[in-house]
CSV table of C-alpha atoms in Angstrom, one decimal:
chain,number,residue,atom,x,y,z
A,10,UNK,CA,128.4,93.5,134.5
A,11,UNK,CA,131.8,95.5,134.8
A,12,UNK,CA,130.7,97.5,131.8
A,13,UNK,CA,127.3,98.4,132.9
A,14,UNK,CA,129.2,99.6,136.5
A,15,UNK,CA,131.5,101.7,133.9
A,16,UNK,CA,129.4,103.2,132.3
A,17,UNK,CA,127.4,104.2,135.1
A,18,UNK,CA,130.3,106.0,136.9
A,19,UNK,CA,131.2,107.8,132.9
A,20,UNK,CA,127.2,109.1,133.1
A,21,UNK,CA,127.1,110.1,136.3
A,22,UNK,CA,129.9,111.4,137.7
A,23,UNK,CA,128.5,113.4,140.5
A,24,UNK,CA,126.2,111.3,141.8
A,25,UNK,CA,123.1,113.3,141.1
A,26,UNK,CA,121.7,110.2,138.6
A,27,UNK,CA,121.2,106.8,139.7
A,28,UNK,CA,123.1,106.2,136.9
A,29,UNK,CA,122.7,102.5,136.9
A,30,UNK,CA,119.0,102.9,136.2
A,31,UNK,CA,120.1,105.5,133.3
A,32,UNK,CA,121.5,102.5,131.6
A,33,UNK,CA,118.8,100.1,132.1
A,34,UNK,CA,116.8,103.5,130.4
A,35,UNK,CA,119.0,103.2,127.5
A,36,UNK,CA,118.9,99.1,127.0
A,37,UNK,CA,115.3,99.1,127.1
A,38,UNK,CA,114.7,102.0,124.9
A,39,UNK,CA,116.8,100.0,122.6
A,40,UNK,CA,114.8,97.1,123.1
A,41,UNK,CA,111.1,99.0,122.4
A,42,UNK,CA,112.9,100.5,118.9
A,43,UNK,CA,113.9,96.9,117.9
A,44,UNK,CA,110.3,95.7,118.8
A,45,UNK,CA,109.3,98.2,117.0
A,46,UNK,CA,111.1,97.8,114.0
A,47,UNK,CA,109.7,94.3,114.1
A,48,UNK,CA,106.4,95.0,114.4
A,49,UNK,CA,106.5,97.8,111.6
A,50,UNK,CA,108.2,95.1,109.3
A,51,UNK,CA,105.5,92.0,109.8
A,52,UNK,CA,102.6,95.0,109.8
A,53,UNK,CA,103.9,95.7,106.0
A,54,UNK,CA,103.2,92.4,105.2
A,55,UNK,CA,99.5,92.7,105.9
A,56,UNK,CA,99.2,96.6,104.3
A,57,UNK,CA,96.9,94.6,101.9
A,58,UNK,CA,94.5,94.2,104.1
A,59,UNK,CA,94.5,97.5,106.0
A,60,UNK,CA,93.8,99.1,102.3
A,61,UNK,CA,90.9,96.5,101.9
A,62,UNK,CA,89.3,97.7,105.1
A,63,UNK,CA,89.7,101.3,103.8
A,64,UNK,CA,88.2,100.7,100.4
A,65,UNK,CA,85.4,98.4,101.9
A,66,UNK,CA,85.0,98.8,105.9
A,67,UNK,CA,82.2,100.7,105.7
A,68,UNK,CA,79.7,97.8,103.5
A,69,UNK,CA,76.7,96.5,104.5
A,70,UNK,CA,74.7,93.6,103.1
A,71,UNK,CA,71.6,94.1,101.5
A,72,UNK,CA,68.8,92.1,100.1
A,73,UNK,CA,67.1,92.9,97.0
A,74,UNK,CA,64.3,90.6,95.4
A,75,UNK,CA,63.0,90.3,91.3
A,76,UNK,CA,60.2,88.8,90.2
A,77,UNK,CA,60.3,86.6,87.5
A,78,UNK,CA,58.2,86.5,84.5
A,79,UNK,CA,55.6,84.0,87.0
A,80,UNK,CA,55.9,86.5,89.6
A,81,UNK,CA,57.5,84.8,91.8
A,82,UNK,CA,60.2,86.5,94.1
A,83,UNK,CA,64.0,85.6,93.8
A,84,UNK,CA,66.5,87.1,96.6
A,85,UNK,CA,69.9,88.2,96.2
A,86,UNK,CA,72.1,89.6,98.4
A,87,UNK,CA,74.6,92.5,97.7
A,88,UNK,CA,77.4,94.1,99.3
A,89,UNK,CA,77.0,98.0,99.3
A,90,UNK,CA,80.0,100.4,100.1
A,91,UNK,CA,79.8,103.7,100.2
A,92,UNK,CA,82.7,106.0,97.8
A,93,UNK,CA,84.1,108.7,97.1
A,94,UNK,CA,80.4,110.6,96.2
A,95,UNK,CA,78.9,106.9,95.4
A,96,UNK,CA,77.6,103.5,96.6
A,97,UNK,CA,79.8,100.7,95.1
A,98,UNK,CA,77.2,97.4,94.7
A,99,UNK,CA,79.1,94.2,95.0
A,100,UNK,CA,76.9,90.9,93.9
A,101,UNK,CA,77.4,88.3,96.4
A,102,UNK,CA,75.0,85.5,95.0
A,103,UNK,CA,72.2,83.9,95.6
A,104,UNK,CA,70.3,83.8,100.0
A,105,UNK,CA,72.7,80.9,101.2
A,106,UNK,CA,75.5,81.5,99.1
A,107,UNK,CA,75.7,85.0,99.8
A,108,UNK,CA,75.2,84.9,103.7
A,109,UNK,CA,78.1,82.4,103.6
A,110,UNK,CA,80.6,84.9,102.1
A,111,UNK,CA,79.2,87.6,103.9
A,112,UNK,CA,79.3,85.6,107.8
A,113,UNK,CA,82.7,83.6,106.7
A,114,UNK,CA,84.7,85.8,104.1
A,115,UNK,CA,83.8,89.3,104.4
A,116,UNK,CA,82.9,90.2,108.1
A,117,UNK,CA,85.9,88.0,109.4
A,118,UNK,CA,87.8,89.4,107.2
A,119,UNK,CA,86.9,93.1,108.1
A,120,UNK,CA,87.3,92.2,111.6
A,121,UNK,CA,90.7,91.1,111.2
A,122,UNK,CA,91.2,94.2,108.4
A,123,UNK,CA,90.3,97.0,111.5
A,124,UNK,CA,92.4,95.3,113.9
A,125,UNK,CA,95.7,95.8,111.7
A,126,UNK,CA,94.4,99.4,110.6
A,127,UNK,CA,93.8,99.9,114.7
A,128,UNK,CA,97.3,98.4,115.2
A,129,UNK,CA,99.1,100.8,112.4
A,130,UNK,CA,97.6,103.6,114.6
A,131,UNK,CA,99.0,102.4,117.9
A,132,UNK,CA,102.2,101.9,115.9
A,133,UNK,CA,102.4,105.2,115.4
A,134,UNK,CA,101.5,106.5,118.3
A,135,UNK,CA,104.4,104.3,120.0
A,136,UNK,CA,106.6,105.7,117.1
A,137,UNK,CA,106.2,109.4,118.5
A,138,UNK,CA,106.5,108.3,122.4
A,139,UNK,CA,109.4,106.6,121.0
A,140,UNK,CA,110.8,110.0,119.5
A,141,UNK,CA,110.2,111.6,122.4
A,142,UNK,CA,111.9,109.0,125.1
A,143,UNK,CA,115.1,109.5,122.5
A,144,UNK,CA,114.8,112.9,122.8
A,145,UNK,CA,114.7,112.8,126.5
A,146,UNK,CA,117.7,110.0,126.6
A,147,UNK,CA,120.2,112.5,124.5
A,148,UNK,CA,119.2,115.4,127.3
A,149,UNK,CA,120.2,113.2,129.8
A,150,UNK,CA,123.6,112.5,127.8
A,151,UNK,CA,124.0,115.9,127.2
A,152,UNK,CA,123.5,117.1,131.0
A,153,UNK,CA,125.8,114.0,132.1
A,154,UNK,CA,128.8,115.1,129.4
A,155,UNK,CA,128.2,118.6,130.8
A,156,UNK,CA,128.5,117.2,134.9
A,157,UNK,CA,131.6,114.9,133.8
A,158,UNK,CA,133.2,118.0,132.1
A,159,UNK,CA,132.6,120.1,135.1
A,160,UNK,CA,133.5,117.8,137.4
A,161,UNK,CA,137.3,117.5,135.4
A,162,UNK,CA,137.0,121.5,135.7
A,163,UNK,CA,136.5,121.4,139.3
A,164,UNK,CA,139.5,118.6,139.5
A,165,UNK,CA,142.1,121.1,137.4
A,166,UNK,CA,141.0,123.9,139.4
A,167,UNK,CA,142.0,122.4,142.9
């Protein structure tokens, strides 16, 4: 606690700062860059997924039906994704098996794919505001060095 009160009176020397609240600035800025060094870290681990939802976010399933020699209908579902120029077909089976991997494997999946790929984004976002609350922290260091040192000016002077 003696340190915090020190290092208030070495920011501020005026006055003109609550100083104590330009320290609790500083130890919570440091605590978003290490949560955010965290987070960065445990998103790499899922980057898999985030380039699965690019390469097939944007799939839907449909059904397509042959007839047999007979001609009776046979259904099977596929997984289209549009490309670069092209529409990728993906054969998922058979009416139930398909649906299954679709409803349990794919759109879960997907979900959970966009949610990391949304997460990435706020990430970065964060990153900048982060930037920028550093940016603001060192101009408040700078204009407290500059006080101190004119206050010691001041003190010479008289």
């Amino acid at each position: 606690m003696g340190s915090k009160k020190a290092s208030a009176a070495l920011l501020d020397p005026l006055g003109l700062f609550d100083a104590r609240e330009l320290v609790r600035i500083e130890e919570r800025l440091s605590d978003v860059e290490s949560s955010l060094k965290r987070l960065e870290e445990e998103l790499s681990i899922v980057e898999p997924l985030v380039k699965l939802y690019e390469e097939y976010g944007d799939c839907y399933l449909e059904k397509t039906w042959v007839k047999n020699k007979v001609g009776d209908k046979y259904y099977y579902y596929y997984l289209k994704c549009k490309g670069e120029g092209s529409i990728k077909s993906i054969y998922l089976g058979k009416e139930g098996e398909a649906l299954t991997i679709y409803n349990e494997v794919y759109k879960p999946l997907i979900t959970m794919a966009r949610r990391i790929s949304e997460l990435k984004a706020r990430l970065t976002d964060l990153a900048n505001l982060r930037s920028e609350l550093r940016h603001y922290a060192e101009e408040i260091w700078k204009v407290s060095d500059s006080l101190r040192e004119t206050k010691k000016k001041v003190e010479s002077i008289q």
